[in-house]
Coordinates of C-alpha atoms in Angstrom, one line a residue:
X30 CA -54.2 18.5 29.7
X31 CA -57.3 20.5 28.7
X32 CA -61.1 20.5 28.2
X33 CA -62.0 20.3 24.5
X34 CA -65.4 21.6 23.3
X35 CA -66.8 21.5 19.8
X36 CA -69.1 24.3 18.6
X37 CA -71.2 24.8 15.5
X38 CA -72.4 28.2 17.0
X39 CA -75.9 26.9 17.6
X40 CA -77.8 27.7 20.8
X41 CA -77.2 24.2 22.1
X42 CA -73.5 24.4 21.3
X43 CA -73.2 27.8 23.1
X44 CA -74.7 26.1 26.2
X45 CA -72.2 23.3 25.8
X46 CA -69.3 25.8 25.6
X47 CA -70.5 27.4 28.8
X48 CA -70.7 24.0 30.5
X49 CA -67.1 23.3 29.2
X50 CA -66.0 26.6 30.6
X51 CA -67.5 25.8 34.0
X52 CA -65.7 22.4 34.0
X53 CA -62.4 24.1 32.9
X54 CA -62.7 26.7 35.7
X55 CA -63.4 24.0 38.3
X56 CA -60.5 21.8 37.2
X57 CA -58.1 24.7 36.5
X58 CA -57.5 23.5 33.0
X59 CA -57.4 25.5 29.7
X60 CA -60.4 25.2 27.4
X61 CA -59.9 24.5 23.7
X62 CA -62.8 25.6 21.5
X63 CA -63.0 23.9 18.1
X64 CA -65.1 24.7 15.1
X65 CA -65.1 22.2 12.3
X66 CA -65.8 23.2 8.7
X67 CA -67.4 20.1 7.2
X68 CA -67.3 19.3 3.5
X69 CA -70.1 21.2 1.7
X70 CA -70.9 23.4 4.6
X71 CA -69.4 26.6 3.2
X72 CA -71.6 26.9 0.0
X73 CA -69.4 26.5 -3.0
X74 CA -66.3 26.0 -0.9
X75 CA -65.9 22.4 0.3
X76 CA -64.5 22.9 3.8
X77 CA -61.3 24.9 3.2
X78 CA -59.9 27.0 6.0
X79 CA -58.9 30.0 3.8
X80 CA -62.4 30.9 2.7
X81 CA -64.7 33.8 3.6
X82 CA -66.8 31.3 5.5
X83 CA -63.8 30.3 7.5
X84 CA -62.9 33.9 8.3
X85 CA -66.4 34.5 9.5
X86 CA -66.2 31.4 11.7
X87 CA -62.9 32.6 13.2
X88 CA -64.5 35.9 14.1
X89 CA -67.5 34.2 15.7
X90 CA -65.2 31.9 17.6
X91 CA -63.1 34.8 18.9
X92 CA -66.2 36.5 20.2
X93 CA -67.3 33.3 22.0
X94 CA -63.8 32.8 23.4
X95 CA -63.8 36.4 24.7
X96 CA -67.0 35.9 26.6
X97 CA -65.7 32.7 28.2
X98 CA -62.3 34.3 29.1
X99 CA -64.2 36.7 31.3
X100 CA -64.7 33.8 33.6
X101 CA -61.0 33.8 34.3
X102 CA -60.0 30.8 32.3
X103 CA -57.5 30.3 29.4
X104 CA -59.3 29.7 26.1
X105 CA -57.7 28.6 22.8
X106 CA -59.4 28.8 19.5
X107 CA -59.1 26.4 16.6
X108 CA -60.8 26.0 13.2
X109 CA -60.3 22.7 11.3
X110 CA -61.7 21.3 8.1
X111 CA -63.1 17.7 8.2
X112 CA -65.8 15.7 9.9
X113 CA -66.9 16.9 13.3
X114 CA -66.4 13.7 15.3
X115 CA -63.0 12.9 13.6
X116 CA -61.7 16.4 14.1
X117 CA -62.8 16.5 17.7
X118 CA -61.0 13.2 18.4
X119 CA -57.8 14.5 16.7
X120 CA -58.0 17.7 18.7
X121 CA -58.6 15.8 21.9
X122 CA -55.6 13.6 21.3
X123 CA -53.4 16.6 20.5
X124 CA -54.4 18.4 23.7
X125 CA -54.6 15.3 25.9
X126 CA -58.2 16.1 26.8
X127 CA -59.4 15.4 30.3
X128 CA -63.0 15.6 28.9
X129 CA -64.5 16.4 25.5
X130 CA -67.7 18.4 25.7
X131 CA -70.3 18.4 22.9
X132 CA -74.0 19.4 22.7
X133 CA -76.5 16.7 22.5
X134 CA -77.9 18.4 19.4
X135 CA -76.4 20.9 17.0
X136 CA -77.5 22.3 13.7
X137 CA -77.4 19.1 11.7
X138 CA -80.4 16.9 11.2
X139 CA -80.9 14.1 13.7
X140 CA -79.6 10.7 12.7
X141 CA -81.7 9.0 15.3
X142 CA -83.7 10.0 18.4
X143 CA -82.5 13.0 20.5
X144 CA -78.7 12.6 20.1
X145 CA -76.7 14.1 17.3
X146 CA -74.4 11.9 15.3
X147 CA -71.1 13.5 16.3
X148 CA -71.9 13.2 20.0
X149 CA -72.9 9.5 19.6
X150 CA -69.7 8.7 17.6
X151 CA -67.5 10.3 20.2
X152 CA -69.0 8.4 23.0
X153 CA -68.8 5.1 21.1
X154 CA -65.1 5.8 20.3
X155 CA -64.4 5.2 24.0
X156 CA -61.1 7.2 24.0
X157 CA -62.0 10.1 26.3
X158 CA -64.7 11.0 28.8
X159 CA -67.4 12.8 26.9
X160 CA -69.8 15.3 28.5
X161 CA -73.0 15.4 26.4
X162 CA -74.4 18.8 27.4
X163 CA -78.0 19.6 27.8
X164 CA -79.5 22.7 29.3
X165 CA -78.3 23.0 33.0
X166 CA -77.9 26.4 34.6
X167 CA -75.9 25.0 37.5
X168 CA -73.3 23.4 35.2
X169 CA -73.2 26.3 32.8
X170 CA -72.5 28.8 35.6
X171 CA -70.4 26.4 37.7
X172 CA -67.4 28.0 39.4
X173 CA -65.2 27.5 42.5
X174 CA -67.0 28.8 45.5
X175 CA -70.4 28.6 43.8
X176 CA -73.3 26.2 44.5
X177 CA -72.3 22.6 44.9
X178 CA -73.0 20.5 41.9
X179 CA -75.2 17.4 42.6
X180 CA -74.0 14.4 40.7
X181 CA -75.6 10.9 40.2
X182 CA -73.1 8.1 39.5
X183 CA -74.6 5.0 37.8
X184 CA -72.4 2.3 39.3
X185 CA -71.9 -1.3 38.6
X186 CA -69.2 -3.7 39.7
X187 CA -67.2 -3.5 36.4
X188 CA -64.2 -1.5 35.6
X189 CA -66.5 0.9 33.8
X190 CA -68.3 1.6 37.0
X191 CA -65.0 2.3 38.8
X192 CA -64.1 4.7 35.9
X193 CA -67.3 6.7 36.5
X194 CA -66.5 7.0 40.2
X195 CA -62.9 8.0 39.4
X196 CA -64.0 10.9 37.1
X197 CA -66.3 12.3 39.9
X198 CA -63.5 11.9 42.5
X199 CA -61.3 14.1 40.3
X200 CA -63.9 16.9 40.5
X201 CA -64.3 16.5 44.3
X202 CA -60.5 16.7 44.7
X203 CA -60.8 20.4 43.5
X204 CA -63.8 21.3 45.7
X205 CA -67.0 20.0 47.2
X206 CA -69.6 18.2 45.1
X207 CA -72.5 16.2 46.4
X208 CA -72.8 12.7 45.0
X209 CA -75.3 9.9 44.9
X210 CA -73.8 6.6 43.9
X211 CA -76.6 4.4 42.6
X212 CA -76.6 0.7 41.7
X213 CA -79.8 -0.1 39.8
X214 CA -80.5 -3.8 40.1
X215 CA -83.0 -6.5 39.1
X216 CA -84.2 -7.9 42.4
X217 CA -84.7 -11.6 41.6
X218 CA -81.3 -11.8 39.8
X219 CA -79.5 -10.2 42.8
X220 CA -81.5 -12.3 45.3
X221 CA -80.3 -15.5 43.5
X222 CA -76.7 -14.3 43.5
X223 CA -76.9 -13.4 47.2
X224 CA -78.6 -16.8 48.1
X225 CA -81.9 -15.2 49.2
X226 CA -85.0 -17.4 48.5
X227 CA -87.6 -14.8 49.3
X228 CA -86.3 -11.4 48.1
X229 CA -89.5 -9.4 48.6
X230 CA -90.4 -8.2 52.1
X231 CA -93.8 -8.6 53.8
X232 CA -94.8 -5.0 53.0
X233 CA -93.3 -4.9 49.5
X234 CA -89.9 -3.8 48.4
X235 CA -86.7 -5.7 48.8
X236 CA -85.2 -4.5 52.1
X237 CA -82.8 -7.5 52.6
X238 CA -81.5 -7.3 49.1
X239 CA -81.0 -3.6 49.3
X240 CA -79.2 -3.8 52.7
X241 CA -76.8 -6.4 51.3
X242 CA -76.1 -4.5 48.1
X243 CA -75.6 -1.2 50.0
X244 CA -73.1 -3.0 52.2
X245 CA -71.3 -4.2 49.0
X246 CA -71.2 -0.6 47.7
X247 CA -69.8 0.6 51.0
X248 CA -67.0 -2.0 50.8
X249 CA -66.2 -1.2 47.2
X250 CA -66.5 2.6 47.4
X251 CA -66.8 3.7 51.0
X252 CA -67.4 7.4 50.4
X253 CA -66.4 9.2 47.3
X254 CA -62.9 10.7 47.7
X255 CA -62.8 14.5 48.1
X256 CA -65.2 16.9 49.7
X257 CA -69.0 16.8 49.6
X258 CA -71.8 14.6 50.8
X259 CA -72.1 11.0 49.6
X260 CA -75.0 8.7 49.6
X261 CA -75.0 5.1 48.4
X262 CA -78.2 3.8 47.0
X263 CA -79.3 0.3 45.8
X264 CA -82.4 0.9 43.6
X265 CA -84.6 -2.0 42.4
X266 CA -86.1 -2.1 39.0
X267 CA -88.2 -4.5 37.0
X268 CA -87.7 -2.4 33.9
X269 CA -84.7 -1.1 32.1
X270 CA -81.6 -0.2 34.1
X271 CA -81.3 3.0 32.0
X272 CA -84.9 4.0 32.8
X273 CA -84.2 3.5 36.5
X274 CA -81.1 5.8 36.4
X275 CA -83.0 8.5 34.5
X276 CA -85.8 8.4 37.0
X277 CA -83.3 8.7 39.8
X278 CA -81.6 11.7 38.2
X279 CA -85.0 13.5 38.2
X280 CA -86.0 12.3 41.7
X281 CA -82.7 13.3 43.2
X282 CA -82.6 16.6 41.4
X283 CA -79.2 15.9 40.0
X284 CA -77.3 18.4 37.8
X285 CA -75.2 15.7 36.1
X286 CA -75.4 12.0 35.5
X287 CA -72.1 10.0 35.1
X288 CA -71.9 6.5 33.7
X289 CA -69.1 4.2 32.7
X290 CA -68.8 2.7 29.2
X291 CA -67.1 -0.2 27.6
X292 CA -65.5 0.4 24.1
X293 CA -67.1 -2.1 21.8
X294 CA -65.7 -1.1 18.4
X295 CA -67.4 -2.7 15.5
X296 CA -70.2 -4.2 17.6
X297 CA -73.0 -1.8 16.9
X298 CA -75.7 -4.1 18.1
X299 CA -74.0 -4.3 21.6
X300 CA -73.7 -0.5 21.7
X301 CA -77.3 0.1 20.9
X302 CA -78.4 -2.3 23.6
X303 CA -76.1 -0.8 26.2
X304 CA -77.2 1.1 29.3
X305 CA -74.9 4.0 28.5
X306 CA -76.3 4.3 25.0
X307 CA -79.9 4.5 26.4
X308 CA -78.9 6.9 29.1
X309 CA -77.0 9.4 26.9
X310 CA -79.9 9.2 24.3
X311 CA -82.8 9.8 26.7
X312 CA -81.4 11.8 29.6
X313 CA -83.1 15.1 30.5
X314 CA -79.8 16.3 32.2
X315 CA -76.2 16.5 31.0
X316 CA -74.4 13.1 30.9
X317 CA -70.8 12.2 31.2
X318 CA -69.7 8.9 29.6
X319 CA -66.4 7.7 31.0
X320 CA -64.7 4.8 29.2
X321 CA -63.3 2.0 31.3
X322 CA -60.0 2.5 29.4
X323 CA -59.7 6.0 30.8
X324 CA -58.7 4.6 34.2
X325 CA -55.8 2.1 34.5
X326 CA -56.9 -1.3 35.8
X327 CA -55.8 -2.0 39.4

């Protein structure tokens, strides 16, 4: 298995590669660096791998790989012709990727919002956990024995929520990480499910709902496996679930936000209305999207 990271040699991609190297060092996995020559990108040479452009790309890739090897990890270099998202998926399949790392934005024009098209398509494919990297010194410089990474897990009671917890547990099995497992909920919906007729407390808030939900979290999760502090949190919101998770990530000063996803191939309207889509689009911190299919059902 390996960590696979795509690079177009932009500043954002260099940051993503450093994050991928930190993850590879932590997990003790090799890092595969992939540069994709897309059709029409090489001025007069439509994406062949025997062109002067390709030779220059290989030289740049060797230089990047050399810098990352200084961190004590194995780094492999690959240059492929094709489309970025398709080539990354093929590379991830070939190397049995534990996680695919991409920059939120690269050199290409934005298709929509703050997220590049290759990153979005990889997340939507739902085959591998995808780390959508944004600037984060803690993650880029992460290494065994260094500062503990602080991770927020957006949890729900679905298999996707369990997949997110499973991904974080694998990190903690290698060394201590501090985690906040947060269930963002709509108070009146949960109150109805729990049989509470007056969810709001006398001084505001929803203390009884939160108490019952946190008990449920404790039964389902307990504490995260592995080393590190764990805090369970039921957070009410009258707005979007995604907005609540993003605010929590800032409030809790998290280095990484992890959410589960459901593969919904061909159902674009469902994807664009999903919590994971909103989180990965708007997050100010790196986000890992873990497909439910990445963890076998119990």
